[in-house]
GROMACS .gro file of C-alpha atoms in nm:
model
  474
    1UNK     CA    1   1.261  -1.035  -1.666
    2UNK     CA    2   0.918  -0.910  -1.513
    3UNK     CA    3   0.839  -1.271  -1.380
    4UNK     CA    4   1.191  -1.244  -1.179
    5UNK     CA    5   1.127  -0.904  -1.067
    6UNK     CA    6   0.766  -0.767  -1.020
    7UNK     CA    7   0.577  -1.064  -1.039
    8UNK     CA    8   0.792  -1.254  -0.816
    9UNK     CA    9   0.795  -0.901  -0.542
   10UNK     CA   10   0.483  -0.849  -0.556
   11UNK     CA   11   0.265  -1.146  -0.656
   12UNK     CA   12   0.191  -1.475  -0.394
   13UNK     CA   13   0.201  -1.712  -0.688
   14UNK     CA   14  -0.020  -1.798  -0.979
   15UNK     CA   15  -0.302  -2.012  -0.799
   16UNK     CA   16  -0.480  -1.944  -0.502
   17UNK     CA   17  -0.332  -2.302  -0.391
   18UNK     CA   18   0.024  -2.159  -0.446
   19UNK     CA   19   0.002  -1.919  -0.215
   20UNK     CA   20  -0.113  -2.129   0.085
   21UNK     CA   21   0.264  -2.180   0.184
   22UNK     CA   22   0.261  -1.781   0.239
   23UNK     CA   23  -0.055  -1.772   0.445
   24UNK     CA   24   0.133  -2.054   0.682
   25UNK     CA   25   0.433  -1.817   0.713
   26UNK     CA   26   0.243  -1.545   0.785
   27UNK     CA   27   0.041  -1.684   1.056
   28UNK     CA   28   0.328  -1.820   1.193
   29UNK     CA   29   0.482  -1.482   1.224
   30UNK     CA   30   0.101  -1.378   1.394
   31UNK     CA   31  -0.049  -1.197   1.047
   32UNK     CA   32  -0.347  -1.271   0.851
   33UNK     CA   33  -0.391  -1.223   0.465
   34UNK     CA   34  -0.621  -1.052   0.230
   35UNK     CA   35  -0.652  -1.300  -0.086
   36UNK     CA   36  -0.676  -1.138  -0.404
   37UNK     CA   37  -0.701  -1.234  -0.721
   38UNK     CA   38  -0.581  -0.943  -0.905
   39UNK     CA   39  -0.692  -0.913  -1.219
   40UNK     CA   40  -0.760  -0.566  -1.332
   41UNK     CA   41  -0.951  -0.367  -1.580
   42UNK     CA   42  -0.729  -0.304  -1.914
   43UNK     CA   43  -0.925  -0.240  -2.215
   44UNK     CA   44  -0.686  -0.243  -2.432
   45UNK     CA   45  -0.613  -0.644  -2.388
   46UNK     CA   46  -0.893  -0.892  -2.522
   47UNK     CA   47  -0.902  -1.237  -2.421
   48UNK     CA   48  -0.902  -1.524  -2.721
   49UNK     CA   49  -1.025  -1.775  -2.481
   50UNK     CA   50  -1.356  -1.920  -2.583
   51UNK     CA   51  -1.455  -1.907  -2.239
   52UNK     CA   52  -1.466  -1.507  -2.145
   53UNK     CA   53  -1.233  -1.399  -1.902
   54UNK     CA   54  -1.476  -1.207  -1.645
   55UNK     CA   55  -1.666  -1.546  -1.641
   56UNK     CA   56  -1.348  -1.748  -1.507
   57UNK     CA   57  -1.294  -1.432  -1.273
   58UNK     CA   58  -1.589  -1.521  -1.110
   59UNK     CA   59  -1.509  -1.876  -1.049
   60UNK     CA   60  -1.198  -1.759  -0.919
   61UNK     CA   61  -1.350  -1.551  -0.674
   62UNK     CA   62  -1.563  -1.818  -0.547
   63UNK     CA   63  -1.260  -2.064  -0.543
   64UNK     CA   64  -1.035  -1.823  -0.329
   65UNK     CA   65  -1.328  -1.837  -0.069
   66UNK     CA   66  -1.291  -2.208  -0.077
   67UNK     CA   67  -0.934  -2.164  -0.041
   68UNK     CA   68  -0.943  -1.944   0.227
   69UNK     CA   69  -1.206  -2.082   0.457
   70UNK     CA   70  -1.003  -2.434   0.399
   71UNK     CA   71  -0.715  -2.270   0.543
   72UNK     CA   72  -0.896  -2.130   0.816
   73UNK     CA   73  -1.047  -2.409   0.929
   74UNK     CA   74  -0.752  -2.565   1.001
   75UNK     CA   75  -0.571  -2.237   1.154
   76UNK     CA   76  -0.882  -2.137   1.379
   77UNK     CA   77  -1.150  -2.295   1.610
   78UNK     CA   78  -1.281  -2.506   1.321
   79UNK     CA   79  -1.512  -2.465   1.051
   80UNK     CA   80  -1.803  -2.334   1.308
   81UNK     CA   81  -1.590  -2.042   1.437
   82UNK     CA   82  -1.710  -1.728   1.283
   83UNK     CA   83  -1.404  -1.504   1.508
   84UNK     CA   84  -1.079  -1.501   1.447
   85UNK     CA   85  -1.088  -1.630   1.093
   86UNK     CA   86  -0.828  -1.346   0.921
   87UNK     CA   87  -0.783  -1.508   0.596
   88UNK     CA   88  -0.993  -1.240   0.379
   89UNK     CA   89  -1.082  -1.197  -0.009
   90UNK     CA   90  -1.099  -0.895  -0.201
   91UNK     CA   91  -1.365  -0.837  -0.508
   92UNK     CA   92  -1.224  -0.618  -0.812
   93UNK     CA   93  -1.598  -0.551  -0.991
   94UNK     CA   94  -1.391  -0.416  -1.338
   95UNK     CA   95  -1.259  -0.771  -1.300
   96UNK     CA   96  -1.584  -0.943  -1.329
   97UNK     CA   97  -1.753  -0.794  -1.645
   98UNK     CA   98  -1.735  -0.813  -1.976
   99UNK     CA   99  -1.610  -0.479  -2.044
  100UNK     CA  100  -1.549  -0.203  -1.761
  101UNK     CA  101  -1.709   0.059  -1.974
  102UNK     CA  102  -2.073  -0.099  -1.849
  103UNK     CA  103  -1.941   0.052  -1.518
  104UNK     CA  104  -1.859   0.396  -1.667
  105UNK     CA  105  -2.229   0.425  -1.796
  106UNK     CA  106  -2.364   0.296  -1.523
  107UNK     CA  107  -2.161   0.518  -1.319
  108UNK     CA  108  -2.266   0.867  -1.544
  109UNK     CA  109  -2.652   0.735  -1.509
  110UNK     CA  110  -2.629   0.715  -1.121
  111UNK     CA  111  -2.431   1.109  -1.097
  112UNK     CA  112  -2.697   1.216  -1.336
  113UNK     CA  113  -2.964   1.064  -1.162
  114UNK     CA  114  -2.918   1.025  -0.773
  115UNK     CA  115  -3.110   1.223  -0.525
  116UNK     CA  116  -2.862   1.522  -0.574
  117UNK     CA  117  -2.643   1.564  -0.216
  118UNK     CA  118  -2.452   1.932  -0.252
  119UNK     CA  119  -2.276   1.828   0.050
  120UNK     CA  120  -2.044   1.541  -0.087
  121UNK     CA  121  -1.782   1.592  -0.360
  122UNK     CA  122  -1.790   1.420  -0.690
  123UNK     CA  123  -1.822   1.108  -0.732
  124UNK     CA  124  -2.107   1.168  -0.489
  125UNK     CA  125  -2.220   0.886  -0.230
  126UNK     CA  126  -2.458   0.604  -0.279
  127UNK     CA  127  -2.815   0.576  -0.229
  128UNK     CA  128  -3.071   0.290  -0.136
  129UNK     CA  129  -3.236   0.314  -0.467
  130UNK     CA  130  -2.964   0.286  -0.709
  131UNK     CA  131  -2.981  -0.021  -0.824
  132UNK     CA  132  -3.375  -0.012  -0.892
  133UNK     CA  133  -3.280  -0.001  -1.255
  134UNK     CA  134  -3.157  -0.347  -1.231
  135UNK     CA  135  -3.515  -0.428  -1.140
  136UNK     CA  136  -3.681  -0.740  -1.400
  137UNK     CA  137  -3.999  -0.438  -1.442
  138UNK     CA  138  -3.768  -0.151  -1.486
  139UNK     CA  139  -3.767   0.051  -1.821
  140UNK     CA  140  -3.404   0.252  -1.902
  141UNK     CA  141  -3.487   0.623  -1.929
  142UNK     CA  142  -3.459   0.765  -2.262
  143UNK     CA  143  -3.134   0.919  -2.323
  144UNK     CA  144  -2.962   0.767  -2.049
  145UNK     CA  145  -2.605   0.639  -2.133
  146UNK     CA  146  -2.711   0.282  -1.999
  147UNK     CA  147  -2.758   0.017  -2.297
  148UNK     CA  148  -2.991  -0.277  -2.310
  149UNK     CA  149  -2.643  -0.443  -2.322
  150UNK     CA  150  -2.518  -0.281  -2.034
  151UNK     CA  151  -2.829  -0.342  -1.794
  152UNK     CA  152  -2.822  -0.759  -1.900
  153UNK     CA  153  -2.445  -0.699  -1.796
  154UNK     CA  154  -2.537  -0.524  -1.505
  155UNK     CA  155  -2.818  -0.771  -1.363
  156UNK     CA  156  -2.549  -1.102  -1.404
  157UNK     CA  157  -2.320  -0.886  -1.249
  158UNK     CA  158  -2.544  -0.836  -0.937
  159UNK     CA  159  -2.630  -1.181  -0.960
  160UNK     CA  160  -2.268  -1.322  -0.951
  161UNK     CA  161  -2.157  -1.048  -0.662
  162UNK     CA  162  -2.467  -1.200  -0.415
  163UNK     CA  163  -2.392  -1.572  -0.529
  164UNK     CA  164  -2.017  -1.501  -0.401
  165UNK     CA  165  -2.068  -1.332  -0.102
  166UNK     CA  166  -2.344  -1.588  -0.026
  167UNK     CA  167  -2.067  -1.853  -0.060
  168UNK     CA  168  -1.854  -1.580   0.161
  169UNK     CA  169  -2.132  -1.612   0.417
  170UNK     CA  170  -2.187  -1.999   0.452
  171UNK     CA  171  -1.785  -2.042   0.478
  172UNK     CA  172  -1.750  -1.721   0.714
  173UNK     CA  173  -1.515  -1.571   0.481
  174UNK     CA  174  -1.509  -1.170   0.498
  175UNK     CA  175  -1.521  -1.018   0.198
  176UNK     CA  176  -1.321  -0.648   0.057
  177UNK     CA  177  -1.463  -0.434  -0.239
  178UNK     CA  178  -1.184  -0.284  -0.337
  179UNK     CA  179  -1.209   0.059  -0.465
  180UNK     CA  180  -1.187   0.202  -0.826
  181UNK     CA  181  -1.088   0.500  -1.015
  182UNK     CA  182  -1.386   0.790  -0.979
  183UNK     CA  183  -1.523   0.707  -1.342
  184UNK     CA  184  -1.607   0.326  -1.214
  185UNK     CA  185  -1.650   0.459  -0.843
  186UNK     CA  186  -2.044   0.591  -0.816
  187UNK     CA  187  -2.115   0.187  -0.977
  188UNK     CA  188  -1.869   0.013  -0.760
  189UNK     CA  189  -2.041   0.212  -0.449
  190UNK     CA  190  -2.372   0.132  -0.548
  191UNK     CA  191  -2.317  -0.247  -0.542
  192UNK     CA  192  -2.151  -0.191  -0.252
  193UNK     CA  193  -2.397  -0.051  -0.040
  194UNK     CA  194  -2.658  -0.293  -0.193
  195UNK     CA  195  -2.426  -0.605  -0.039
  196UNK     CA  196  -2.367  -0.448   0.289
  197UNK     CA  197  -2.747  -0.396   0.324
  198UNK     CA  198  -2.813  -0.740   0.248
  199UNK     CA  199  -2.532  -0.920   0.398
  200UNK     CA  200  -2.410  -0.697   0.711
  201UNK     CA  201  -2.721  -0.761   0.941
  202UNK     CA  202  -2.623  -0.770   1.281
  203UNK     CA  203  -2.667  -1.094   1.445
  204UNK     CA  204  -2.683  -1.109   1.874
  205UNK     CA  205  -2.346  -1.184   2.060
  206UNK     CA  206  -2.478  -1.472   2.310
  207UNK     CA  207  -2.255  -1.570   2.625
  208UNK     CA  208  -2.057  -1.859   2.617
  209UNK     CA  209  -1.975  -1.989   2.937
  210UNK     CA  210  -1.675  -2.193   2.810
  211UNK     CA  211  -1.522  -1.876   2.646
  212UNK     CA  212  -1.341  -1.609   2.851
  213UNK     CA  213  -1.509  -1.296   2.965
  214UNK     CA  214  -1.513  -1.014   2.692
  215UNK     CA  215  -1.512  -1.323   2.401
  216UNK     CA  216  -1.788  -1.338   2.128
  217UNK     CA  217  -1.971  -1.665   2.094
  218UNK     CA  218  -1.779  -1.831   1.806
  219UNK     CA  219  -2.097  -1.889   1.666
  220UNK     CA  220  -2.242  -1.532   1.617
  221UNK     CA  221  -2.078  -1.276   1.390
  222UNK     CA  222  -1.957  -0.949   1.541
  223UNK     CA  223  -1.781  -0.830   1.237
  224UNK     CA  224  -1.916  -0.703   0.944
  225UNK     CA  225  -1.907  -0.962   0.649
  226UNK     CA  226  -1.862  -0.654   0.372
  227UNK     CA  227  -1.635  -0.402   0.392
  228UNK     CA  228  -1.637  -0.123   0.147
  229UNK     CA  229  -1.293   0.094   0.074
  230UNK     CA  230  -1.298   0.447   0.144
  231UNK     CA  231  -0.997   0.639  -0.017
  232UNK     CA  232  -0.898   0.926   0.214
  233UNK     CA  233  -0.732   1.124  -0.119
  234UNK     CA  234  -1.092   1.179  -0.231
  235UNK     CA  235  -1.235   1.533  -0.097
  236UNK     CA  236  -1.577   1.363  -0.063
  237UNK     CA  237  -1.431   1.093   0.203
  238UNK     CA  238  -1.552   1.285   0.490
  239UNK     CA  239  -1.898   1.358   0.381
  240UNK     CA  240  -1.923   1.016   0.187
  241UNK     CA  241  -1.829   0.842   0.522
  242UNK     CA  242  -2.070   1.045   0.779
  243UNK     CA  243  -2.350   0.970   0.502
  244UNK     CA  244  -2.262   0.590   0.480
  245UNK     CA  245  -2.292   0.582   0.850
  246UNK     CA  246  -2.631   0.767   0.845
  247UNK     CA  247  -2.757   0.524   0.625
  248UNK     CA  248  -2.637   0.175   0.782
  249UNK     CA  249  -2.799   0.366   1.144
  250UNK     CA  250  -3.103   0.375   0.925
  251UNK     CA  251  -3.109   0.075   0.768
  252UNK     CA  252  -2.989  -0.164   1.003
  253UNK     CA  253  -2.675  -0.290   0.902
  254UNK     CA  254  -2.309  -0.286   1.019
  255UNK     CA  255  -2.070  -0.078   0.824
  256UNK     CA  256  -1.769  -0.239   0.743
  257UNK     CA  257  -1.489   0.010   0.613
  258UNK     CA  258  -1.112  -0.057   0.482
  259UNK     CA  259  -0.974   0.312   0.528
  260UNK     CA  260  -0.700   0.380   0.283
  261UNK     CA  261  -0.537   0.714   0.119
  262UNK     CA  262  -0.561   0.632  -0.241
  263UNK     CA  263  -0.416   0.444  -0.538
  264UNK     CA  264  -0.481   0.636  -0.844
  265UNK     CA  265  -0.354   0.996  -0.756
  266UNK     CA  266  -0.127   1.011  -1.046
  267UNK     CA  267  -0.443   0.955  -1.308
  268UNK     CA  268  -0.718   1.143  -1.091
  269UNK     CA  269  -0.553   1.419  -1.056
  270UNK     CA  270  -0.556   1.591  -1.383
  271UNK     CA  271  -0.954   1.525  -1.435
  272UNK     CA  272  -1.140   1.797  -1.325
  273UNK     CA  273  -1.469   1.718  -1.154
  274UNK     CA  274  -1.827   1.721  -1.331
  275UNK     CA  275  -1.969   1.905  -1.052
  276UNK     CA  276  -1.860   2.105  -0.726
  277UNK     CA  277  -2.023   2.077  -0.374
  278UNK     CA  278  -2.162   2.349  -0.147
  279UNK     CA  279  -1.854   2.424   0.051
  280UNK     CA  280  -2.029   2.669   0.299
  281UNK     CA  281  -2.307   2.425   0.364
  282UNK     CA  282  -2.051   2.138   0.402
  283UNK     CA  283  -1.868   2.362   0.678
  284UNK     CA  284  -2.173   2.450   0.842
  285UNK     CA  285  -2.270   2.087   0.870
  286UNK     CA  286  -1.920   1.961   0.989
  287UNK     CA  287  -1.938   2.223   1.271
  288UNK     CA  288  -2.226   2.032   1.422
  289UNK     CA  289  -2.050   1.686   1.425
  290UNK     CA  290  -1.806   1.523   1.623
  291UNK     CA  291  -1.542   1.561   1.382
  292UNK     CA  292  -1.171   1.707   1.371
  293UNK     CA  293  -0.861   1.762   1.188
  294UNK     CA  294  -1.032   1.710   0.863
  295UNK     CA  295  -0.880   1.930   0.558
  296UNK     CA  296  -1.099   2.235   0.472
  297UNK     CA  297  -1.277   2.242   0.119
  298UNK     CA  298  -1.233   2.556  -0.087
  299UNK     CA  299  -1.485   2.732  -0.369
  300UNK     CA  300  -1.383   2.684  -0.728
  301UNK     CA  301  -1.306   2.419  -0.962
  302UNK     CA  302  -1.083   2.099  -0.818
  303UNK     CA  303  -0.997   1.777  -0.907
  304UNK     CA  304  -1.164   1.486  -0.702
  305UNK     CA  305  -0.871   1.421  -0.522
  306UNK     CA  306  -0.643   1.644  -0.260
  307UNK     CA  307  -0.406   1.841  -0.388
  308UNK     CA  308  -0.152   1.753  -0.150
  309UNK     CA  309   0.000   1.452   0.033
  310UNK     CA  310  -0.025   1.703   0.375
  311UNK     CA  311  -0.418   1.730   0.300
  312UNK     CA  312  -0.449   1.359   0.223
  313UNK     CA  313  -0.274   1.254   0.554
  314UNK     CA  314  -0.470   1.497   0.749
  315UNK     CA  315  -0.821   1.351   0.607
  316UNK     CA  316  -0.704   0.982   0.655
  317UNK     CA  317  -0.617   1.074   1.034
  318UNK     CA  318  -0.938   1.269   1.097
  319UNK     CA  319  -1.114   0.954   0.927
  320UNK     CA  320  -0.922   0.679   1.165
  321UNK     CA  321  -1.021   0.928   1.447
  322UNK     CA  322  -1.371   0.959   1.368
  323UNK     CA  323  -1.428   0.575   1.331
  324UNK     CA  324  -1.242   0.493   1.626
  325UNK     CA  325  -1.512   0.692   1.798
  326UNK     CA  326  -1.789   0.496   1.623
  327UNK     CA  327  -1.632   0.156   1.751
  328UNK     CA  328  -1.625   0.255   2.091
  329UNK     CA  329  -1.987   0.309   2.043
  330UNK     CA  330  -2.257   0.034   2.125
  331UNK     CA  331  -2.486   0.216   1.927
  332UNK     CA  332  -2.299   0.261   1.613
  333UNK     CA  333  -2.163  -0.115   1.496
  334UNK     CA  334  -1.859  -0.053   1.281
  335UNK     CA  335  -1.603  -0.263   1.156
  336UNK     CA  336  -1.314  -0.104   1.022
  337UNK     CA  337  -0.947  -0.218   0.842
  338UNK     CA  338  -0.708   0.059   0.853
  339UNK     CA  339  -0.477   0.004   0.517
  340UNK     CA  340  -0.189   0.247   0.582
  341UNK     CA  341   0.212   0.221   0.537
  342UNK     CA  342   0.257   0.499   0.771
  343UNK     CA  343   0.377   0.436   1.093
  344UNK     CA  344   0.285   0.791   1.216
  345UNK     CA  345  -0.076   0.712   1.145
  346UNK     CA  346  -0.046   0.377   1.305
  347UNK     CA  347   0.077   0.508   1.600
  348UNK     CA  348  -0.197   0.765   1.622
  349UNK     CA  349  -0.462   0.473   1.567
  350UNK     CA  350  -0.295   0.261   1.812
  351UNK     CA  351  -0.271   0.556   2.126
  352UNK     CA  352  -0.619   0.661   2.008
  353UNK     CA  353  -0.759   0.284   2.103
  354UNK     CA  354  -0.601   0.321   2.434
  355UNK     CA  355  -0.747   0.655   2.494
  356UNK     CA  356  -1.082   0.577   2.401
  357UNK     CA  357  -1.070   0.245   2.630
  358UNK     CA  358  -1.064  -0.025   2.310
  359UNK     CA  359  -0.693  -0.116   2.426
  360UNK     CA  360  -0.500  -0.164   2.729
  361UNK     CA  361  -0.157  -0.070   2.792
  362UNK     CA  362   0.084  -0.387   2.920
  363UNK     CA  363   0.419  -0.224   2.882
  364UNK     CA  364   0.597   0.131   2.758
  365UNK     CA  365   0.943   0.195   2.747
  366UNK     CA  366   1.141   0.432   2.945
  367UNK     CA  367   1.040   0.774   2.720
  368UNK     CA  368   0.686   0.681   2.786
  369UNK     CA  369   0.589   0.522   2.480
  370UNK     CA  370   0.362   0.251   2.415
  371UNK     CA  371   0.519  -0.106   2.381
  372UNK     CA  372   0.267  -0.336   2.397
  373UNK     CA  373  -0.087  -0.331   2.436
  374UNK     CA  374  -0.375  -0.575   2.509
  375UNK     CA  375  -0.736  -0.598   2.297
  376UNK     CA  376  -0.989  -0.784   2.378
  377UNK     CA  377  -1.169  -1.044   2.109
  378UNK     CA  378  -1.438  -0.825   2.032
  379UNK     CA  379  -1.230  -0.555   1.966
  380UNK     CA  380  -0.996  -0.777   1.755
  381UNK     CA  381  -1.326  -0.859   1.523
  382UNK     CA  382  -1.364  -0.460   1.477
  383UNK     CA  383  -1.013  -0.335   1.424
  384UNK     CA  384  -0.758  -0.448   1.225
  385UNK     CA  385  -0.477  -0.290   1.003
  386UNK     CA  386  -0.383  -0.383   0.641
  387UNK     CA  387  -0.052  -0.360   0.452
  388UNK     CA  388   0.060  -0.493   0.094
  389UNK     CA  389   0.272  -0.814   0.075
  390UNK     CA  390   0.610  -0.805  -0.094
  391UNK     CA  391   0.850  -1.066  -0.097
  392UNK     CA  392   1.242  -0.974  -0.115
  393UNK     CA  393   1.445  -1.278  -0.166
  394UNK     CA  394   1.498  -1.377  -0.541
  395UNK     CA  395   1.437  -1.717  -0.466
  396UNK     CA  396   1.067  -1.611  -0.330
  397UNK     CA  397   1.170  -1.607  -0.007
  398UNK     CA  398   1.163  -1.317   0.298
  399UNK     CA  399   1.503  -1.313   0.422
  400UNK     CA  400   1.481  -0.935   0.438
  401UNK     CA  401   1.127  -0.933   0.566
  402UNK     CA  402   0.796  -1.049   0.419
  403UNK     CA  403   0.634  -0.771   0.255
  404UNK     CA  404   0.606  -0.391   0.246
  405UNK     CA  405   0.678  -0.205   0.494
  406UNK     CA  406   0.758  -0.524   0.694
  407UNK     CA  407   0.934  -0.354   0.975
  408UNK     CA  408   0.594  -0.155   1.050
  409UNK     CA  409   0.417  -0.485   0.998
  410UNK     CA  410   0.602  -0.639   1.255
  411UNK     CA  411   0.567  -0.345   1.502
  412UNK     CA  412   0.202  -0.376   1.450
  413UNK     CA  413   0.205  -0.772   1.520
  414UNK     CA  414   0.427  -0.771   1.819
  415UNK     CA  415   0.293  -0.431   2.006
  416UNK     CA  416  -0.058  -0.576   1.949
  417UNK     CA  417  -0.147  -0.884   2.175
  418UNK     CA  418  -0.453  -1.063   2.076
  419UNK     CA  419  -0.595  -1.408   2.046
  420UNK     CA  420  -0.602  -1.349   1.656
  421UNK     CA  421  -0.368  -1.161   1.433
  422UNK     CA  422  -0.494  -0.746   1.394
  423UNK     CA  423  -0.250  -0.682   1.078
  424UNK     CA  424  -0.368  -0.872   0.763
  425UNK     CA  425  -0.119  -0.861   0.417
  426UNK     CA  426  -0.300  -0.810   0.081
  427UNK     CA  427  -0.152  -1.120  -0.083
  428UNK     CA  428  -0.216  -1.068  -0.474
  429UNK     CA  429  -0.184  -1.376  -0.700
  430UNK     CA  430  -0.277  -1.474  -1.055
  431UNK     CA  431  -0.122  -1.555  -1.392
  432UNK     CA  432   0.147  -1.332  -1.505
  433UNK     CA  433  -0.032  -1.199  -1.823
  434UNK     CA  434  -0.344  -1.156  -1.627
  435UNK     CA  435  -0.205  -0.948  -1.360
  436UNK     CA  436   0.028  -0.684  -1.582
  437UNK     CA  437  -0.256  -0.416  -1.511
  438UNK     CA  438  -0.169  -0.464  -1.142
  439UNK     CA  439   0.194  -0.494  -1.194
  440UNK     CA  440   0.200  -0.158  -1.336
  441UNK     CA  441  -0.062   0.041  -1.076
  442UNK     CA  442   0.208  -0.069  -0.803
  443UNK     CA  443   0.517   0.021  -0.933
  444UNK     CA  444   0.381   0.388  -0.986
  445UNK     CA  445   0.220   0.376  -0.635
  446UNK     CA  446   0.548   0.238  -0.462
  447UNK     CA  447   0.740   0.546  -0.560
  448UNK     CA  448   0.590   0.777  -0.272
  449UNK     CA  449   0.674   0.408  -0.056
  450UNK     CA  450   1.025   0.336  -0.164
  451UNK     CA  451   1.141   0.711  -0.180
  452UNK     CA  452   1.057   0.794   0.185
  453UNK     CA  453   1.317   0.915   0.401
  454UNK     CA  454   1.168   0.815   0.681
  455UNK     CA  455   0.947   0.525   0.773
  456UNK     CA  456   0.838   0.287   0.512
  457UNK     CA  457   1.100   0.139   0.294
  458UNK     CA  458   1.363   0.363   0.476
  459UNK     CA  459   1.335   0.146   0.734
  460UNK     CA  460   1.387  -0.167   0.546
  461UNK     CA  461   1.699  -0.045   0.341
  462UNK     CA  462   1.848   0.013   0.695
  463UNK     CA  463   1.721  -0.338   0.819
  464UNK     CA  464   1.843  -0.500   0.496
  465UNK     CA  465   2.200  -0.300   0.558
  466UNK     CA  466   2.231  -0.438   0.932
  467UNK     CA  467   2.159  -0.792   0.790
  468UNK     CA  468   2.419  -0.775   0.523
  469UNK     CA  469   2.685  -0.628   0.731
  470UNK     CA  470   2.614  -0.885   1.038
  471UNK     CA  471   2.675  -1.194   0.748
  472UNK     CA  472   2.968  -1.044   0.625
  473UNK     CA  473   3.121  -0.975   0.976
  474UNK     CA  474   3.023  -1.308   1.067
   0.00000   0.00000   0.00000
């Protein structure tokens, strides 16, 4: 039953090769993809295989990079091109360790030992020294939640992540580090920052007479290789973004941001934060920053996530505005993937691109609304949109659309004119038995999208109904 309902609806296939027809179909529709081997942490599940599941996951991540790169070699400017390659790969760190409990222990260690930052809400923000404890000559502090076994596991994880990202660099495939629950997130943040500092070093873009004006050289890279996920529903997100930007500017790496609203609100809203920031100091700090529209922090015990959806919406749109300001500034290299199914947010982002000179208007409708914009190759490498993949046909086809909120995806793909896709579909794959935790989370997440009265699935229902009537009436 699950295979013919949730699996066939939300998953692109069982193997990376199974997904290639989906990638082909998306590219015909001017859409890219985020390749995601969607194995998530499930502490109640134990593998019976002689080879630990996490070791298989590491090798599968590397394999998916090769499959993504081979696909792009045949669809972009060739294997030597680094621009226009819009098949990315997502990493889930909880799938790359024997037990996610190790990431819990590491997160607890980081929260208790990092230099205190009273401006950032729980679970804090990473520091360049976070992985120092994994150095060969480092000693584990007495009383630390980390065990010797945890340290060994984390060292292996660090080596595996560097091996994965080295493969991605060699094959010119962009990597996204997915977010996790807050009890894992400090550990994820630490590795994410380390990978950005190592692999997101900018390379100068050299003019190439064979390319059109405004186009980057096909042998240099203007976007980050590594993107981290930033969740607007977390109270920390504003200061977390600003602190990471400061680090990027100070350490000289390109800042890669996947901005999302957040996927775990049900679980996070019932957990009190272990500490509170100085909300008065936050207000004073933000008053001197080019930030507007962020929801206000209030004193007192709070969960790590905003209580109300309108607060998350405001946080998302304000963060999007801040990031577009950064894209416009030549002194703050940044690449952004806006992960959202909210049409209002997408329209505000497009309008913000036009107002900042990142996009030029080609046409408007009678009401003055933008119907077509053009962005150059540099911007197309640094600003993108992302939405979930869902197939509606019972036979695996996309009879009524090719994904979650596909009317929105189609709107973006048809409105933005660029030399490569600017909207990417998140396409999961994996065996049914391995992706059950992912499917369960998807079912919970989709309640807000599927139940919306406007936008999202409401547009999909109307479009499906119209197509059905057209077929009935001939």
